[in-house]
């Protein structure tokens, strides 16, 4: 009989309750969408930040340059040490990695910075670069190179031109496959294969630094860097703080925004339910007076009304959560270009929140405890 | 015959207004009593006190051995559920419950519901074909018969009827009075408030009120008090 009463109450007051259910569904939809976004945004943002390039750098501990063959070169590391350490850690987290050897060579008698690296990784580590020409897809390709736009302008190079590089008494030639517009210092550099630059500098197996792009949250990146540092105690391993801090700060602000909005929506929903329930409590004074005259205790009577509010909150919460999942899916597509999948934990959390809010909004029903049946039945 | 109602020097005041002033009488089990008097004479106040809807300012109101004046809120609630069957002038049915659900509501607050018994109760008052109707789909007479079925469902010790035919046309009045007569024959104890002398004459006895007092002439016709 209890649930029969509850559902008859819901049916009998559906007009009045429509306002409350609308508020609950709307509130649940937005809260569910925000919670889905909050949980999904970390991964999405991490992916977005990976677009900014490398987030871990390995370099020699000492910044003092070395003198090799009479030329000054920065401190170096054996390529094999670094690669071995990297291979010992899970590769699934590493989106891209490349060693670098920088030298200052001469081209057309003009000094130019030449970076030897794995050119097949450049596309992943430097996704913001704009290229006129084509990427180099093989790290073993020693005959092609990329040229920064400032270098190309000074040397009057276009795609397809040969470029002669001289270093001490050695020289090498490569064909320009693309002009790089990076909007930074890379515009003043030439990028060639690591092996070719090591040969030109006569530094086989030596690198100046290595860069990694690790996928995950700020904490994941920091953890990975720490493990790498433990494996390479003789070198400096550090997350690129700017990227990591920007990511962490942005996530913190987004979370604060989402929590604030969720709280605001909960309060607004509770106020809306409160208004509806206050009106309903006035309407039901006569019913409560009658129920009391029939021997209904106030706890049983208010229990029926609270169950009604609970069902209302649960049903509105469920419907709203489903709508919210669709909303977050759409927002993910619009903002990040990929859908944010609904998280299962959002369903019980949102429904529980809406039931709680609805029960809070049902506080005016407690006033029914003061109803005097004799007064009500007299028509007062 | 056992005493079901014993009122002893019952007094009820609403501020400066004395609605009941030293009312004493007894009702034996199985009696049908008509409570009569002009508006504002204290009839409904008496019914409310005996039904546990209100408490007296002073005096005793003993119903089936329970002094209603001494009961707390929870005690009054149980008292109403277990001992009293109310029939109101305005019917007072829950508008969003069907006829059978209105009857079952009284069962629910008493103990457990039994839909079969509730249906039988409605069939008994001639509403077998109106069981699933809402009050808004019933005539006034039909609504009052639902109220009678609801009042009887928990086998109360005392039926309190406050102007049960006051809102009914002649035909429906006759149906409801016939039901009350049947209940009386079956041995139910009934206290009925009425303005109509013709209805009052159907009762075993009449108690007449004026300004919160029993009218002496009527009081003289009462059975001896159980002082």
PDB file of N, CA, C and O in Angstrom, chain B residues 1-37:
ATOM      1  N   UNK B   1     -25.358  -4.112  30.015  1.00  0.00           N
ATOM      2  CA  UNK B   1     -24.592  -3.905  28.774  1.00  0.00           C
ATOM      3  C   UNK B   1     -23.362  -3.037  29.065  1.00  0.00           C
ATOM      4  O   UNK B   1     -23.459  -2.082  29.835  1.00  0.00           O
ATOM      5  N   UNK B   2     -22.243  -3.351  28.462  1.00  0.00           N
ATOM      6  CA  UNK B   2     -20.987  -2.644  28.762  1.00  0.00           C
ATOM      7  C   UNK B   2     -21.071  -1.184  28.305  1.00  0.00           C
ATOM      8  O   UNK B   2     -21.762  -0.870  27.337  1.00  0.00           O
ATOM      9  N   UNK B   3     -20.360  -0.341  29.013  1.00  0.00           N
ATOM     10  CA  UNK B   3     -20.328   1.082  28.651  1.00  0.00           C
ATOM     11  C   UNK B   3     -19.196   1.313  27.646  1.00  0.00           C
ATOM     12  O   UNK B   3     -18.050   0.909  27.880  1.00  0.00           O
ATOM     13  N   UNK B   4     -19.521   1.964  26.536  1.00  0.00           N
ATOM     14  CA  UNK B   4     -18.495   2.274  25.531  1.00  0.00           C
ATOM     15  C   UNK B   4     -17.993   3.710  25.707  1.00  0.00           C
ATOM     16  O   UNK B   4     -16.796   3.977  25.587  1.00  0.00           O
ATOM     17  N   UNK B   5     -18.914   4.618  26.031  1.00  0.00           N
ATOM     18  CA  UNK B   5     -18.516   6.027  26.198  1.00  0.00           C
ATOM     19  C   UNK B   5     -18.936   6.504  27.590  1.00  0.00           C
ATOM     20  O   UNK B   5     -20.066   6.241  28.018  1.00  0.00           O
ATOM     21  N   UNK B   6     -18.009   7.150  28.232  1.00  0.00           N
ATOM     22  CA  UNK B   6     -18.313   7.750  29.539  1.00  0.00           C
ATOM     23  C   UNK B   6     -17.682   9.143  29.574  1.00  0.00           C
ATOM     24  O   UNK B   6     -16.465   9.272  29.658  1.00  0.00           O
ATOM     25  N   UNK B   7     -18.540  10.145  29.519  1.00  0.00           N
ATOM     26  CA  UNK B   7     -18.062  11.536  29.608  1.00  0.00           C
ATOM     27  C   UNK B   7     -18.331  12.031  31.018  1.00  0.00           C
ATOM     28  O   UNK B   7     -19.456  11.896  31.519  1.00  0.00           O
ATOM     29  N   UNK B   8     -17.311  12.586  31.646  1.00  0.00           N
ATOM     30  CA  UNK B   8     -17.453  13.042  33.035  1.00  0.00           C
ATOM     31  C   UNK B   8     -17.027  14.495  33.143  1.00  0.00           C
ATOM     32  O   UNK B   8     -15.847  14.813  32.965  1.00  0.00           O
ATOM     33  N   UNK B   9     -18.007  15.332  33.383  1.00  0.00           N
ATOM     34  CA  UNK B   9     -17.750  16.755  33.609  1.00  0.00           C
ATOM     35  C   UNK B   9     -16.796  17.344  32.549  1.00  0.00           C
ATOM     36  O   UNK B   9     -15.828  18.045  32.854  1.00  0.00           O
ATOM     37  N   UNK B  10     -17.093  17.018  31.332  1.00  0.00           N
ATOM     38  CA  UNK B  10     -16.214  17.378  30.205  1.00  0.00           C
ATOM     39  C   UNK B  10     -16.290  18.875  29.919  1.00  0.00           C
ATOM     40  O   UNK B  10     -17.386  19.440  29.808  1.00  0.00           O
ATOM     41  N   UNK B  11     -15.094  19.493  29.810  1.00  0.00           N
ATOM     42  CA  UNK B  11     -15.052  20.922  29.535  1.00  0.00           C
ATOM     43  C   UNK B  11     -14.038  21.204  28.421  1.00  0.00           C
ATOM     44  O   UNK B  11     -12.963  20.607  28.384  1.00  0.00           O
ATOM     45  N   UNK B  12     -14.417  22.076  27.542  1.00  0.00           N
ATOM     46  CA  UNK B  12     -13.494  22.476  26.466  1.00  0.00           C
ATOM     47  C   UNK B  12     -13.610  23.973  26.244  1.00  0.00           C
ATOM     48  O   UNK B  12     -14.705  24.504  26.026  1.00  0.00           O
ATOM     49  N   UNK B  13     -12.458  24.637  26.313  1.00  0.00           N
ATOM     50  CA  UNK B  13     -12.455  26.090  26.123  1.00  0.00           C
ATOM     51  C   UNK B  13     -11.568  26.449  24.933  1.00  0.00           C
ATOM     52  O   UNK B  13     -10.485  25.886  24.775  1.00  0.00           O
ATOM     53  N   UNK B  14     -12.057  27.354  24.120  1.00  0.00           N
ATOM     54  CA  UNK B  14     -11.251  27.935  23.039  1.00  0.00           C
ATOM     55  C   UNK B  14     -11.049  29.399  23.406  1.00  0.00           C
ATOM     56  O   UNK B  14     -11.921  30.229  23.143  1.00  0.00           O
ATOM     57  N   UNK B  15      -9.949  29.714  24.053  1.00  0.00           N
ATOM     58  CA  UNK B  15      -9.751  31.075  24.559  1.00  0.00           C
ATOM     59  C   UNK B  15     -10.789  31.366  25.639  1.00  0.00           C
ATOM     60  O   UNK B  15     -10.892  30.638  26.619  1.00  0.00           O
ATOM     61  N   UNK B  16     -11.586  32.408  25.388  1.00  0.00           N
ATOM     62  CA  UNK B  16     -12.626  32.768  26.369  1.00  0.00           C
ATOM     63  C   UNK B  16     -13.949  32.038  26.123  1.00  0.00           C
ATOM     64  O   UNK B  16     -14.878  32.173  26.897  1.00  0.00           O
ATOM     65  N   UNK B  17     -13.992  31.328  25.005  1.00  0.00           N
ATOM     66  CA  UNK B  17     -15.248  30.651  24.650  1.00  0.00           C
ATOM     67  C   UNK B  17     -15.260  29.255  25.266  1.00  0.00           C
ATOM     68  O   UNK B  17     -14.319  28.476  25.085  1.00  0.00           O
ATOM     69  N   UNK B  18     -16.324  28.951  25.961  1.00  0.00           N
ATOM     70  CA  UNK B  18     -16.462  27.624  26.568  1.00  0.00           C
ATOM     71  C   UNK B  18     -17.382  26.792  25.660  1.00  0.00           C
ATOM     72  O   UNK B  18     -18.603  26.973  25.665  1.00  0.00           O
ATOM     73  N   UNK B  19     -16.794  25.909  24.884  1.00  0.00           N
ATOM     74  CA  UNK B  19     -17.563  25.125  23.921  1.00  0.00           C
ATOM     75  C   UNK B  19     -18.312  23.982  24.600  1.00  0.00           C
ATOM     76  O   UNK B  19     -19.419  23.618  24.198  1.00  0.00           O
ATOM     77  N   UNK B  20     -17.693  23.395  25.602  1.00  0.00           N
ATOM     78  CA  UNK B  20     -18.353  22.349  26.409  1.00  0.00           C
ATOM     79  C   UNK B  20     -18.183  22.743  27.870  1.00  0.00           C
ATOM     80  O   UNK B  20     -17.095  23.145  28.279  1.00  0.00           O
ATOM     81  N   UNK B  21     -19.245  22.592  28.612  1.00  0.00           N
ATOM     82  CA  UNK B  21     -19.168  23.067  30.005  1.00  0.00           C
ATOM     83  C   UNK B  21     -19.800  22.020  30.931  1.00  0.00           C
ATOM     84  O   UNK B  21     -21.015  21.990  31.113  1.00  0.00           O
ATOM     85  N   UNK B  22     -18.977  21.142  31.446  1.00  0.00           N
ATOM     86  CA  UNK B  22     -19.434  20.151  32.430  1.00  0.00           C
ATOM     87  C   UNK B  22     -20.388  19.109  31.861  1.00  0.00           C
ATOM     88  O   UNK B  22     -21.421  18.808  32.459  1.00  0.00           O
ATOM     89  N   UNK B  23     -20.029  18.581  30.706  1.00  0.00           N
ATOM     90  CA  UNK B  23     -20.902  17.589  30.062  1.00  0.00           C
ATOM     91  C   UNK B  23     -20.607  16.197  30.610  1.00  0.00           C
ATOM     92  O   UNK B  23     -19.448  15.768  30.634  1.00  0.00           O
ATOM     93  N   UNK B  24     -21.668  15.508  31.050  1.00  0.00           N
ATOM     94  CA  UNK B  24     -21.501  14.142  31.557  1.00  0.00           C
ATOM     95  C   UNK B  24     -22.616  13.266  30.994  1.00  0.00           C
ATOM     96  O   UNK B  24     -23.781  13.663  30.993  1.00  0.00           O
ATOM     97  N   UNK B  25     -22.236  12.135  30.476  1.00  0.00           N
ATOM     98  CA  UNK B  25     -23.235  11.148  30.016  1.00  0.00           C
ATOM     99  C   UNK B  25     -22.497   9.849  29.722  1.00  0.00           C
ATOM    100  O   UNK B  25     -21.256   9.809  29.710  1.00  0.00           O
ATOM    101  N   UNK B  26     -23.281   8.797  29.534  1.00  0.00           N
ATOM    102  CA  UNK B  26     -22.675   7.520  29.166  1.00  0.00           C
ATOM    103  C   UNK B  26     -23.425   6.938  27.970  1.00  0.00           C
ATOM    104  O   UNK B  26     -24.581   7.291  27.721  1.00  0.00           O
ATOM    105  N   UNK B  27     -22.729   6.087  27.241  1.00  0.00           N
ATOM    106  CA  UNK B  27     -23.331   5.387  26.106  1.00  0.00           C
ATOM    107  C   UNK B  27     -22.993   3.911  26.242  1.00  0.00           C
ATOM    108  O   UNK B  27     -21.824   3.551  26.428  1.00  0.00           O
ATOM    109  N   UNK B  28     -24.007   3.093  26.173  1.00  0.00           N
ATOM    110  CA  UNK B  28     -23.778   1.646  26.297  1.00  0.00           C
ATOM    111  C   UNK B  28     -23.430   1.054  24.933  1.00  0.00           C
ATOM    112  O   UNK B  28     -23.772   1.628  23.889  1.00  0.00           O
ATOM    113  N   UNK B  29     -22.789  -0.067  24.947  1.00  0.00           N
ATOM    114  CA  UNK B  29     -22.404  -0.746  23.704  1.00  0.00           C
ATOM    115  C   UNK B  29     -23.658  -1.062  22.897  1.00  0.00           C
ATOM    116  O   UNK B  29     -24.667  -1.514  23.445  1.00  0.00           O
ATOM    117  N   UNK B  30     -23.612  -0.798  21.618  1.00  0.00           N
ATOM    118  CA  UNK B  30     -24.727  -1.120  20.737  1.00  0.00           C
ATOM    119  C   UNK B  30     -25.774  -0.027  20.647  1.00  0.00           C
ATOM    120  O   UNK B  30     -26.710  -0.132  19.858  1.00  0.00           O
ATOM    121  N   UNK B  31     -25.590   1.052  21.403  1.00  0.00           N
ATOM    122  CA  UNK B  31     -26.567   2.134  21.350  1.00  0.00           C
ATOM    123  C   UNK B  31     -26.341   3.031  20.136  1.00  0.00           C
ATOM    124  O   UNK B  31     -25.222   3.189  19.659  1.00  0.00           O
ATOM    125  N   UNK B  32     -27.442   3.639  19.670  1.00  0.00           N
ATOM    126  CA  UNK B  32     -27.359   4.652  18.605  1.00  0.00           C
ATOM    127  C   UNK B  32     -27.858   5.954  19.233  1.00  0.00           C
ATOM    128  O   UNK B  32     -29.034   6.074  19.602  1.00  0.00           O
ATOM    129  N   UNK B  33     -26.947   6.893  19.374  1.00  0.00           N
ATOM    130  CA  UNK B  33     -27.256   8.152  20.034  1.00  0.00           C
ATOM    131  C   UNK B  33     -27.262   9.277  19.007  1.00  0.00           C
ATOM    132  O   UNK B  33     -26.332   9.381  18.206  1.00  0.00           O
ATOM    133  N   UNK B  34     -28.277  10.086  19.057  1.00  0.00           N
ATOM    134  CA  UNK B  34     -28.319  11.285  18.206  1.00  0.00           C
ATOM    135  C   UNK B  34     -27.950  12.489  19.064  1.00  0.00           C
ATOM    136  O   UNK B  34     -28.534  12.702  20.125  1.00  0.00           O
ATOM    137  N   UNK B  35     -26.952  13.230  18.615  1.00  0.00           N
ATOM    138  CA  UNK B  35     -26.548  14.444  19.331  1.00  0.00           C
ATOM    139  C   UNK B  35     -27.117  15.615  18.553  1.00  0.00           C
ATOM    140  O   UNK B  35     -26.796  15.805  17.374  1.00  0.00           O
ATOM    141  N   UNK B  36     -27.933  16.370  19.205  1.00  0.00           N
ATOM    142  CA  UNK B  36     -28.660  17.433  18.504  1.00  0.00           C
ATOM    143  C   UNK B  36     -28.438  18.773  19.194  1.00  0.00           C
ATOM    144  O   UNK B  36     -28.028  18.817  20.354  1.00  0.00           O
ATOM    145  N   UNK B  37     -28.752  19.806  18.469  1.00  0.00           N
ATOM    146  CA  UNK B  37     -28.629  21.136  19.030  1.00  0.00           C
ATOM    147  C   UNK B  37     -28.302  22.128  17.943  1.00  0.00           C
ATOM    148  O   UNK B  37     -27.903  21.742  16.828  1.00  0.00           O
TER     149      UNK B  37
END
